[in-house]
PDB file of C-alpha atoms and ligand atoms in Angstrom:
ATOM      1  CA  MET D   1       0.000   0.000   0.000  1.00 91.00           C
ATOM      2  CA  LYS D   2       1.186   3.530  -0.806  1.00 96.00           C
ATOM      3  CA  LEU D   3       1.657   5.611   2.343  1.00 97.00           C
ATOM      4  CA  ASP D   4       0.798   9.301   2.527  1.00 98.00           C
ATOM      5  CA  GLU D   5       2.640  11.227   5.239  1.00 98.00           C
ATOM      6  CA  THR D   6       0.001  13.950   5.330  1.00 98.00           C
ATOM      7  CA  ILE D   7      -2.654  11.367   6.248  1.00 98.00           C
ATOM      8  CA  ILE D   8      -0.445  10.090   9.051  1.00 98.00           C
ATOM      9  CA  THR D   9      -0.075  13.655  10.310  1.00 98.00           C
ATOM     10  CA  LYS D  10      -3.796  14.421  10.045  1.00 98.00           C
ATOM     11  CA  ALA D  11      -4.651  11.173  11.848  1.00 98.00           C
ATOM     12  CA  ILE D  12      -2.479  12.114  14.803  1.00 98.00           C
ATOM     13  CA  VAL D  13      -3.698  15.715  14.990  1.00 98.00           C
ATOM     14  CA  ASP D  14      -7.369  14.695  14.673  1.00 98.00           C
ATOM     15  CA  ARG D  15      -7.245  11.870  17.174  1.00 98.00           C
ATOM     16  CA  TYR D  16      -5.244  13.871  19.714  1.00 98.00           C
ATOM     17  CA  THR D  17      -7.591  16.849  19.413  1.00 98.00           C
ATOM     18  CA  GLU D  18     -10.568  14.533  19.901  1.00 98.00           C
ATOM     19  CA  LYS D  19      -8.969  13.133  23.043  1.00 97.00           C
ATOM     20  CA  LEU D  20      -8.031  16.529  24.445  1.00 98.00           C
ATOM     21  CA  LYS D  21     -11.435  18.075  23.742  1.00 98.00           C
ATOM     22  CA  ASP D  22     -13.056  15.190  25.548  1.00 97.00           C
ATOM     23  CA  ALA D  23     -10.874  15.927  28.588  1.00 97.00           C
ATOM     24  CA  ILE D  24     -11.783  19.595  29.010  1.00 98.00           C
ATOM     25  CA  SER D  25     -14.582  18.895  31.466  1.00 98.00           C
ATOM     26  CA  VAL D  26     -14.243  15.798  33.641  1.00 98.00           C
ATOM     27  CA  ASP D  27     -15.306  14.197  36.897  1.00 98.00           C
ATOM     28  CA  VAL D  28     -11.755  13.845  38.198  1.00 99.00           C
ATOM     29  CA  ALA D  29      -8.419  15.366  37.173  1.00 99.00           C
ATOM     30  CA  ILE D  30      -5.425  13.516  38.572  1.00 99.00           C
ATOM     31  CA  VAL D  31      -2.113  15.334  38.714  1.00 99.00           C
ATOM     32  CA  GLY D  32       0.823  12.924  38.518  1.00 99.00           C
ATOM     33  CA  GLY D  33       1.176   9.483  36.959  1.00 98.00           C
ATOM     34  CA  GLY D  34       3.051   7.620  39.692  1.00 98.00           C
ATOM     35  CA  PRO D  35       1.670   4.430  41.270  1.00 98.00           C
ATOM     36  CA  ALA D  36      -0.849   6.254  43.510  1.00 98.00           C
ATOM     37  CA  GLY D  37      -2.278   8.378  40.690  1.00 99.00           C
ATOM     38  CA  LEU D  38      -2.477   5.406  38.332  1.00 98.00           C
ATOM     39  CA  VAL D  39      -4.300   3.155  40.789  1.00 98.00           C
ATOM     40  CA  ALA D  40      -6.736   5.989  41.507  1.00 99.00           C
ATOM     41  CA  ALA D  41      -7.287   6.535  37.773  1.00 99.00           C
ATOM     42  CA  TYR D  42      -7.884   2.813  37.240  1.00 98.00           C
ATOM     43  CA  HIS D  43     -10.509   2.526  39.987  1.00 98.00           C
ATOM     44  CA  LEU D  44     -12.357   5.710  39.046  1.00 98.00           C
ATOM     45  CA  ALA D  45     -12.406   4.828  35.358  1.00 98.00           C
ATOM     46  CA  ARG D  46     -13.621   1.300  36.109  1.00 98.00           C
ATOM     47  CA  LYS D  47     -16.642   2.875  37.760  1.00 98.00           C
ATOM     48  CA  LYS D  48     -17.283   4.794  34.534  1.00 98.00           C
ATOM     49  CA  LYS D  49     -16.169   8.156  35.879  1.00 98.00           C
ATOM     50  CA  LYS D  50     -14.599  10.554  33.420  1.00 98.00           C
ATOM     51  CA  VAL D  51     -10.958  10.691  34.489  1.00 98.00           C
ATOM     52  CA  VAL D  52      -7.997  12.560  33.087  1.00 98.00           C
ATOM     53  CA  LEU D  53      -4.440  12.201  34.350  1.00 99.00           C
ATOM     54  CA  PHE D  54      -1.677  14.691  33.584  1.00 99.00           C
ATOM     55  CA  GLU D  55       1.956  13.619  33.830  1.00 98.00           C
ATOM     56  CA  ARG D  56       4.836  16.037  33.454  1.00 98.00           C
ATOM     57  CA  LYS D  57       7.293  13.473  32.138  1.00 98.00           C
ATOM     58  CA  LEU D  58       7.512  11.457  28.941  1.00 98.00           C
ATOM     59  CA  SER D  59       7.078   8.206  30.826  1.00 97.00           C
ATOM     60  CA  ILE D  60       4.197   7.276  33.097  1.00 98.00           C
ATOM     61  CA  GLY D  61       4.971   5.465  36.345  1.00 98.00           C
ATOM     62  CA  GLY D  62       6.674   8.076  38.516  1.00 98.00           C
ATOM     63  CA  GLY D  63       9.215   6.697  40.960  1.00 98.00           C
ATOM     64  CA  MET D  64       8.306   3.082  40.421  1.00 98.00           C
ATOM     65  CA  TRP D  65      10.559   2.208  37.478  1.00 98.00           C
ATOM     66  CA  GLY D  66      13.753   2.601  39.457  1.00 97.00           C
ATOM     67  CA  GLY D  67      12.797   0.231  42.312  1.00 97.00           C
ATOM     68  CA  GLY D  68      15.293   0.921  45.088  1.00 97.00           C
ATOM     69  CA  MET D  69      18.425   2.812  44.035  1.00 98.00           C
ATOM     70  CA  MET D  70      17.951   1.644  40.422  1.00 98.00           C
ATOM     71  CA  PHE D  71      17.671  -2.053  41.416  1.00 98.00           C
ATOM     72  CA  ASN D  72      14.427  -2.442  39.479  1.00 98.00           C
ATOM     73  CA  GLU D  73      12.480  -4.506  42.000  1.00 98.00           C
ATOM     74  CA  ILE D  74       9.856  -3.206  44.401  1.00 98.00           C
ATOM     75  CA  VAL D  75       8.660  -4.592  47.725  1.00 98.00           C
ATOM     76  CA  VAL D  76       5.075  -4.748  48.938  1.00 98.00           C
ATOM     77  CA  GLN D  77       3.524  -6.140  52.092  1.00 97.00           C
ATOM     78  CA  GLU D  78       0.506  -8.465  52.341  1.00 96.00           C
ATOM     79  CA  GLU D  79      -2.150  -5.806  51.628  1.00 95.00           C
ATOM     80  CA  GLY D  80      -0.140  -4.405  48.720  1.00 97.00           C
ATOM     81  CA  LYS D  81       0.115  -7.893  47.227  1.00 98.00           C
ATOM     82  CA  ARG D  82      -3.677  -8.001  47.056  1.00 97.00           C
ATOM     83  CA  VAL D  83      -3.594  -4.926  44.787  1.00 97.00           C
ATOM     84  CA  LEU D  84      -0.866  -6.469  42.601  1.00 98.00           C
ATOM     85  CA  ASP D  85      -2.899  -9.700  42.298  1.00 98.00           C
ATOM     86  CA  GLU D  86      -6.005  -7.796  41.309  1.00 97.00           C
ATOM     87  CA  LEU D  87      -4.107  -6.157  38.464  1.00 98.00           C
ATOM     88  CA  SER D  88      -2.374  -9.414  37.464  1.00 98.00           C
ATOM     89  CA  ILE D  89       1.079  -8.085  38.351  1.00 98.00           C
ATOM     90  CA  SER D  90       3.293 -11.055  39.221  1.00 98.00           C
ATOM     91  CA  SER D  91       4.937 -11.068  42.623  1.00 98.00           C
ATOM     92  CA  ARG D  92       7.075 -13.478  44.619  1.00 98.00           C
ATOM     93  CA  LYS D  93       7.167 -14.103  48.344  1.00 98.00           C
ATOM     94  CA  TYR D  94      10.555 -13.128  49.719  1.00 98.00           C
ATOM     95  CA  GLN D  95       9.764 -13.976  53.331  1.00 97.00           C
ATOM     96  CA  LYS D  96       6.677 -13.781  55.535  1.00 97.00           C
ATOM     97  CA  GLY D  97       4.887 -10.482  54.838  1.00 96.00           C
ATOM     98  CA  TYR D  98       7.341  -9.319  52.141  1.00 98.00           C
ATOM     99  CA  TYR D  99       6.728  -9.744  48.415  1.00 98.00           C
ATOM    100  CA  THR D 100       8.778  -8.504  45.473  1.00 98.00           C
ATOM    101  CA  ALA D 101       7.696  -7.506  41.981  1.00 98.00           C
ATOM    102  CA  ASP D 102       9.564  -6.448  38.865  1.00 98.00           C
ATOM    103  CA  SER D 103       9.211  -2.672  38.795  1.00 98.00           C
ATOM    104  CA  VAL D 104       9.011  -2.558  34.987  1.00 98.00           C
ATOM    105  CA  GLU D 105       6.118  -5.031  34.957  1.00 98.00           C
ATOM    106  CA  ALA D 106       4.445  -3.178  37.824  1.00 98.00           C
ATOM    107  CA  ALA D 107       4.728   0.334  36.333  1.00 98.00           C
ATOM    108  CA  SER D 108       3.762  -0.693  32.805  1.00 98.00           C
ATOM    109  CA  THR D 109       0.796  -2.794  33.979  1.00 98.00           C
ATOM    110  CA  LEU D 110      -0.541  -0.004  36.205  1.00 98.00           C
ATOM    111  CA  CYS D 111      -0.359   2.333  33.235  1.00 98.00           C
ATOM    112  CA  SER D 112      -1.995  -0.130  30.866  1.00 98.00           C
ATOM    113  CA  SER D 113      -4.754  -0.988  33.379  1.00 98.00           C
ATOM    114  CA  ALA D 114      -5.657   2.675  33.892  1.00 98.00           C
ATOM    115  CA  VAL D 115      -5.846   3.358  30.146  1.00 98.00           C
ATOM    116  CA  LYS D 116      -7.761   0.186  29.358  1.00 98.00           C
ATOM    117  CA  ALA D 117     -10.248   1.005  32.126  1.00 98.00           C
ATOM    118  CA  GLY D 118     -10.967   4.259  30.275  1.00 98.00           C
ATOM    119  CA  ALA D 119      -8.771   6.887  31.950  1.00 98.00           C
ATOM    120  CA  ARG D 120      -7.283   9.452  29.567  1.00 98.00           C
ATOM    121  CA  ILE D 121      -3.592   9.987  30.207  1.00 98.00           C
ATOM    122  CA  PHE D 122      -1.703  12.984  28.880  1.00 98.00           C
ATOM    123  CA  ASN D 123       2.029  12.758  29.275  1.00 98.00           C
ATOM    124  CA  LEU D 124       4.376  15.723  28.729  1.00 98.00           C
ATOM    125  CA  MET D 125       1.832  18.052  30.367  1.00 98.00           C
ATOM    126  CA  SER D 126       2.244  19.834  33.671  1.00 98.00           C
ATOM    127  CA  VAL D 127      -0.387  21.245  35.961  1.00 98.00           C
ATOM    128  CA  GLU D 128       0.831  24.690  36.920  1.00 97.00           C
ATOM    129  CA  ASP D 129      -2.189  26.173  38.683  1.00 97.00           C
ATOM    130  CA  VAL D 130      -5.754  25.555  39.843  1.00 98.00           C
ATOM    131  CA  MET D 131      -9.054  27.399  39.414  1.00 97.00           C
ATOM    132  CA  VAL D 132     -10.959  28.289  42.576  1.00 96.00           C
ATOM    133  CA  ARG D 133     -14.547  29.512  42.816  1.00 96.00           C
ATOM    134  CA  GLU D 134     -16.347  30.236  46.080  1.00 94.00           C
ATOM    135  CA  GLY D 135     -13.775  28.424  48.179  1.00 93.00           C
ATOM    136  CA  LYS D 136     -13.659  25.249  46.068  1.00 96.00           C
ATOM    137  CA  VAL D 137     -11.175  24.065  43.467  1.00 97.00           C
ATOM    138  CA  ILE D 138     -13.077  23.553  40.226  1.00 98.00           C
ATOM    139  CA  GLY D 139     -10.274  22.613  37.863  1.00 98.00           C
ATOM    140  CA  VAL D 140      -6.624  22.665  36.865  1.00 98.00           C
ATOM    141  CA  VAL D 141      -4.483  24.823  34.618  1.00 98.00           C
ATOM    142  CA  ILE D 142      -2.240  22.928  32.211  1.00 98.00           C
ATOM    143  CA  ASN D 143       0.711  23.645  29.982  1.00 98.00           C
ATOM    144  CA  TRP D 144       3.260  21.659  27.996  1.00 98.00           C
ATOM    145  CA  THR D 145       6.221  20.502  30.047  1.00 98.00           C
ATOM    146  CA  ALA D 146       8.416  21.683  27.161  1.00 98.00           C
ATOM    147  CA  VAL D 147       7.085  25.220  27.674  1.00 98.00           C
ATOM    148  CA  GLU D 148       7.829  24.973  31.382  1.00 96.00           C
ATOM    149  CA  MET D 149      11.341  23.631  30.735  1.00 98.00           C
ATOM    150  CA  ALA D 150      12.189  26.269  28.151  1.00 98.00           C
ATOM    151  CA  GLN D 151      10.670  28.951  30.369  1.00 97.00           C
ATOM    152  CA  LEU D 152       8.701  30.273  27.431  1.00 98.00           C
ATOM    153  CA  HIS D 153       6.075  32.896  28.039  1.00 98.00           C
ATOM    154  CA  VAL D 154       3.109  30.878  26.767  1.00 98.00           C
ATOM    155  CA  ASP D 155      -0.273  31.056  28.450  1.00 98.00           C
ATOM    156  CA  PRO D 156      -1.867  27.813  29.619  1.00 98.00           C
ATOM    157  CA  LEU D 157      -5.245  26.115  29.028  1.00 98.00           C
ATOM    158  CA  CYS D 158      -7.842  25.000  31.567  1.00 98.00           C
ATOM    159  CA  VAL D 159      -9.604  21.787  32.513  1.00 98.00           C
ATOM    160  CA  GLN D 160     -12.750  21.784  34.617  1.00 98.00           C
ATOM    161  CA  ALA D 161     -13.028  18.979  37.172  1.00 98.00           C
ATOM    162  CA  LYS D 162     -15.472  18.104  39.934  1.00 98.00           C
ATOM    163  CA  TYR D 163     -12.516  16.773  41.929  1.00 98.00           C
ATOM    164  CA  VAL D 164      -8.752  17.165  41.671  1.00 98.00           C
ATOM    165  CA  VAL D 165      -6.232  14.661  43.030  1.00 99.00           C
ATOM    166  CA  ASP D 166      -2.746  15.743  44.021  1.00 99.00           C
ATOM    167  CA  ALA D 167      -0.683  12.642  43.171  1.00 99.00           C
ATOM    168  CA  THR D 168       2.518  14.587  42.563  1.00 98.00           C
ATOM    169  CA  GLY D 169       4.645  12.579  45.011  1.00 98.00           C
ATOM    170  CA  HIS D 170       7.294  14.257  47.162  1.00 98.00           C
ATOM    171  CA  ALA D 171       6.666  17.608  45.471  1.00 98.00           C
ATOM    172  CA  THR D 172       3.015  18.093  46.620  1.00 98.00           C
ATOM    173  CA  GLU D 173       2.637  20.592  43.807  1.00 98.00           C
ATOM    174  CA  VAL D 174      -1.129  21.100  43.855  1.00 98.00           C
ATOM    175  CA  ALA D 175      -1.245  21.552  47.635  1.00 98.00           C
ATOM    176  CA  LYS D 176       1.600  24.063  47.396  1.00 97.00           C
ATOM    177  CA  VAL D 177      -0.140  26.055  44.667  1.00 97.00           C
ATOM    178  CA  ILE D 178      -3.273  26.283  46.796  1.00 96.00           C
ATOM    179  CA  GLU D 179      -1.229  27.321  49.810  1.00 94.00           C
ATOM    180  CA  ARG D 180       0.734  29.929  47.871  1.00 94.00           C
ATOM    181  CA  LYS D 181      -1.786  31.367  45.434  1.00 88.00           C
ATOM    182  CA  VAL D 182      -5.091  30.953  47.191  1.00 83.00           C
ATOM    183  CA  GLY D 183      -3.601  31.758  50.586  1.00 80.00           C
ATOM    184  CA  ALA D 184      -5.892  29.029  51.747  1.00 69.00           C
ATOM    185  CA  HIS D 185      -6.030  27.148  54.981  1.00 90.00           C
ATOM    186  CA  LEU D 186      -5.444  23.474  54.129  1.00 95.00           C
ATOM    187  CA  PHE D 187      -7.002  20.766  56.305  1.00 96.00           C
ATOM    188  CA  THR D 188      -3.654  20.049  58.029  1.00 96.00           C
ATOM    189  CA  GLU D 189      -2.604  20.808  61.597  1.00 95.00           C
ATOM    190  CA  THR D 190      -0.821  23.999  60.559  1.00 94.00           C
ATOM    191  CA  GLY D 191      -3.122  24.870  57.679  1.00 94.00           C
ATOM    192  CA  ARG D 192      -0.096  24.573  55.400  1.00 95.00           C
ATOM    193  CA  VAL D 193       1.912  21.825  53.665  1.00 97.00           C
ATOM    194  CA  ILE D 194       3.875  20.459  56.617  1.00 97.00           C
ATOM    195  CA  GLY D 195       6.596  18.664  54.590  1.00 97.00           C
ATOM    196  CA  GLU D 196       7.905  15.103  54.727  1.00 97.00           C
ATOM    197  CA  LYS D 197      10.038  13.642  57.519  1.00 97.00           C
ATOM    198  CA  SER D 198      12.995  11.269  57.140  1.00 98.00           C
ATOM    199  CA  LEU D 199      12.683   7.564  56.356  1.00 98.00           C
ATOM    200  CA  TRP D 200      10.630   5.219  58.585  1.00 97.00           C
ATOM    201  CA  ALA D 201       8.822   2.580  56.536  1.00 96.00           C
ATOM    202  CA  GLU D 202       6.746   0.948  59.278  1.00 95.00           C
ATOM    203  CA  VAL D 203       5.099   4.189  60.385  1.00 96.00           C
ATOM    204  CA  SER D 204       4.825   5.868  57.028  1.00 96.00           C
ATOM    205  CA  GLU D 205       3.140   2.967  55.277  1.00 95.00           C
ATOM    206  CA  GLU D 206       0.314   3.307  57.802  1.00 94.00           C
ATOM    207  CA  THR D 207       0.171   7.094  57.721  1.00 97.00           C
ATOM    208  CA  THR D 208       0.083   7.175  53.913  1.00 97.00           C
ATOM    209  CA  LEU D 209      -3.373   5.703  54.160  1.00 97.00           C
ATOM    210  CA  GLU D 210      -4.516   7.900  57.054  1.00 97.00           C
ATOM    211  CA  ASN D 211      -3.305  10.991  55.203  1.00 98.00           C
ATOM    212  CA  THR D 212      -5.134  10.128  52.006  1.00 98.00           C
ATOM    213  CA  LYS D 213      -7.993  12.604  52.255  1.00 98.00           C
ATOM    214  CA  GLU D 214      -9.409  15.943  51.226  1.00 98.00           C
ATOM    215  CA  ILE D 215      -7.029  18.845  51.890  1.00 98.00           C
ATOM    216  CA  TYR D 216      -9.145  21.660  50.513  1.00 97.00           C
ATOM    217  CA  PRO D 217     -12.692  21.617  49.110  1.00 97.00           C
ATOM    218  CA  GLY D 218     -12.504  19.679  45.850  1.00 98.00           C
ATOM    219  CA  VAL D 219      -8.896  18.485  46.298  1.00 98.00           C
ATOM    220  CA  PHE D 220      -7.641  15.144  47.639  1.00 98.00           C
ATOM    221  CA  VAL D 221      -4.047  14.019  48.225  1.00 98.00           C
ATOM    222  CA  THR D 222      -2.755  10.522  47.579  1.00 98.00           C
ATOM    223  CA  GLY D 223       0.534   8.621  47.755  1.00 98.00           C
ATOM    224  CA  MET D 224       3.725  10.312  48.844  1.00 98.00           C
ATOM    225  CA  ALA D 225       2.010  13.693  48.454  1.00 98.00           C
ATOM    226  CA  ALA D 226      -0.376  12.703  51.258  1.00 98.00           C
ATOM    227  CA  ASN D 227       2.461  12.012  53.677  1.00 97.00           C
ATOM    228  CA  ALA D 228       4.389  15.102  52.660  1.00 98.00           C
ATOM    229  CA  THR D 229       1.335  17.331  53.006  1.00 98.00           C
ATOM    230  CA  PHE D 230       0.554  16.063  56.490  1.00 98.00           C
ATOM    231  CA  GLY D 231       4.191  15.923  57.696  1.00 98.00           C
ATOM    232  CA  SER D 232       4.767  12.202  57.920  1.00 97.00           C
ATOM    233  CA  TYR D 233       7.775  10.008  57.133  1.00 97.00           C
ATOM    234  CA  ARG D 234       9.002   8.703  53.798  1.00 97.00           C
ATOM    235  CA  MET D 235       9.214   4.944  53.325  1.00 96.00           C
ATOM    236  CA  GLY D 236      11.850   4.056  50.702  1.00 96.00           C
ATOM    237  CA  PRO D 237      11.126   1.458  47.993  1.00 96.00           C
ATOM    238  CA  ILE D 238       8.109  -0.239  49.584  1.00 97.00           C
ATOM    239  CA  PHE D 239       5.060   0.504  47.439  1.00 98.00           C
ATOM    240  CA  GLY D 240       2.072  -1.076  49.195  1.00 98.00           C
ATOM    241  CA  GLY D 241       1.092   2.233  50.781  1.00 98.00           C
ATOM    242  CA  MET D 242       1.115   3.992  47.402  1.00 98.00           C
ATOM    243  CA  LEU D 243      -1.141   1.369  45.802  1.00 98.00           C
ATOM    244  CA  LEU D 244      -3.566   1.301  48.735  1.00 98.00           C
ATOM    245  CA  SER D 245      -3.638   5.082  48.896  1.00 98.00           C
ATOM    246  CA  GLY D 246      -4.636   5.245  45.212  1.00 98.00           C
ATOM    247  CA  GLU D 247      -7.393   2.771  45.952  1.00 98.00           C
ATOM    248  CA  LYS D 248      -8.577   4.781  48.968  1.00 98.00           C
ATOM    249  CA  VAL D 249      -8.668   8.144  47.211  1.00 99.00           C
ATOM    250  CA  ALA D 250     -10.768   6.623  44.422  1.00 98.00           C
ATOM    251  CA  LYS D 251     -13.219   5.257  47.017  1.00 98.00           C
ATOM    252  CA  LEU D 252     -13.493   8.637  48.769  1.00 98.00           C
ATOM    253  CA  ILE D 253     -14.169  10.458  45.512  1.00 98.00           C
ATOM    254  CA  LEU D 254     -16.652   7.848  44.280  1.00 98.00           C
ATOM    255  CA  LYS D 255     -18.610   8.388  47.484  1.00 98.00           C
ATOM    256  CA  GLN D 256     -18.674  12.154  46.869  1.00 97.00           C
ATOM    257  CA  LEU D 257     -19.655  11.750  43.217  1.00 97.00           C
ATOM    258  CA  LYS D 258     -22.716   9.759  44.246  1.00 88.00           C
TER     259      LYS D 258
HETATM  260  C1  48H A 301       2.074  16.916  36.175  1.00 53.13           C
HETATM  261  C2  48H A 301       3.440  16.149  37.861  1.00 53.13           C
HETATM  262  C3  48H A 301       3.430  17.404  38.484  1.00 53.13           C
HETATM  263  C4  48H A 301       2.667  18.445  37.867  1.00 53.13           C
HETATM  264  C5  48H A 301       4.677  16.106  39.661  1.00 53.13           C
HETATM  265  O1  48H A 301       6.586  10.405  42.657  1.00 53.13           O
HETATM  266  P1  48H A 301       5.512   9.531  42.184  1.00 53.13           P
HETATM  267  O2  48H A 301       5.874   8.120  41.864  1.00 53.13           O
HETATM  268  O3  48H A 301       4.309   9.589  43.265  1.00 53.13           O
HETATM  269  P2  48H A 301       3.515   8.478  44.087  1.00 53.13           P
HETATM  270  O4  48H A 301       3.023   9.145  45.284  1.00 53.13           O
HETATM  271  O5  48H A 301       2.545   7.799  43.217  1.00 53.13           O
HETATM  272  O6  48H A 301       4.603   7.402  44.487  1.00 53.13           O
HETATM  273  C6  48H A 301       5.671   7.754  45.262  1.00 53.13           C
HETATM  274  C7  48H A 301       6.836   6.789  45.023  1.00 53.13           C
HETATM  275  O7  48H A 301       7.185   6.750  43.670  1.00 53.13           O
HETATM  276  C8  48H A 301       7.977   7.287  45.846  1.00 53.13           C
HETATM  277  O8  48H A 301       8.582   8.272  45.455  1.00 53.13           O
HETATM  278  C9  48H A 301       8.301   6.663  47.098  1.00 53.13           C
HETATM  279  C10 48H A 301       7.595   5.444  47.562  1.00 53.13           C
HETATM  280  N1  48H A 301       9.226   7.217  47.781  1.00 53.13           N
HETATM  281  C11 48H A 301       9.631   6.857  49.095  1.00 53.13           C
HETATM  282  C12 48H A 301      10.917   7.554  49.462  1.00 53.13           C
HETATM  283  O9  48H A 301      11.308   7.377  50.627  1.00 53.13           O
HETATM  284  O10 48H A 301      11.534   8.246  48.627  1.00 53.13           O
HETATM  285  O11 48H A 301       4.837  10.163  40.907  1.00 53.13           O
HETATM  286  C13 48H A 301       4.461  11.507  40.889  1.00 53.13           C
HETATM  287  C14 48H A 301       4.397  11.952  39.442  1.00 53.13           C
HETATM  288  C15 48H A 301       5.786  12.057  38.789  1.00 53.13           C
HETATM  289  O12 48H A 301       5.828  11.241  37.658  1.00 53.13           O
HETATM  290  C16 48H A 301       5.911  13.531  38.421  1.00 53.13           C
HETATM  291  O13 48H A 301       6.560  13.752  37.207  1.00 53.13           O
HETATM  292  C17 48H A 301       4.455  13.968  38.364  1.00 53.13           C
HETATM  293  O14 48H A 301       3.828  13.229  39.400  1.00 53.13           O
HETATM  294  N2  48H A 301       4.224  15.370  38.629  1.00 53.13           N
HETATM  295  N3  48H A 301       2.780  15.902  36.734  1.00 53.13           N
HETATM  296  N4  48H A 301       2.007  18.164  36.714  1.00 53.13           N
HETATM  297  N5  48H A 301       2.617  19.664  38.396  1.00 53.13           N
HETATM  298  N6  48H A 301       4.205  17.355  39.593  1.00 53.13           N
END
């Protein structure tokens, strides 16, 4: 068959535009495509909610690919293994209560599961701001990561969302924008982003779940961003808390969407 490069180009532009236009008004906008954001996207999309996820980087998967110090294996505990099983991610028992998984299989399967469930994922896009009306966040402000990196003066576009999830990991970018630009009182002890503490896996795996909640009307935190917002410890390369936190934030939002 003869191939026409202009058709290839039109196909990409048309299909992408279709996808983007469909993402301008959604039920949930998730900021960050690490394990927590992806699990949340998967569960929300499975329940037929309109979900869009924005990821700054080229690759989806956040800090999962690198396992621990670039040894590309992750560890999960019993509860985390349940999430891996549900998504058909293979894992192996290392010793009682500790399971390992190949981080490449885990990251790529989380990504594939979220997309196949119906979540729209846009990579190479950063959320740089939020929109607030009457004390509630009603959407996010997006721009190309390339624009951000080149520090070009290019105005962004907007996405309306009933709920926004800060799944930005250590950076807690959405919470920080709200704190800085809205001057808002977050639902933390200090009313501000408290910041993460040093490494203590046993405590932080528990607190990741406790801290997965609403931090401002319309905005929930999940994953490492939850612990950093509420001032808890980091946990190193154990990922059960991230997976369970993604699951929990989806449940909380589904309840609100009812
Ligand atoms: C678009 C953005 C923006 C933005 C950031 O870091 P992540 O993997 O986050 P989690 O919470 O799913 O998982 C945390 C885990 O990977 C980890 O770091 C652990 C367990 N650390 C423990 C320790 O002790 O160090 O993913 C967040 C993603 C990244 O891919 C960012 O690029 C992306 O969010 N992101 N995307 N717009 N403004 N900010």
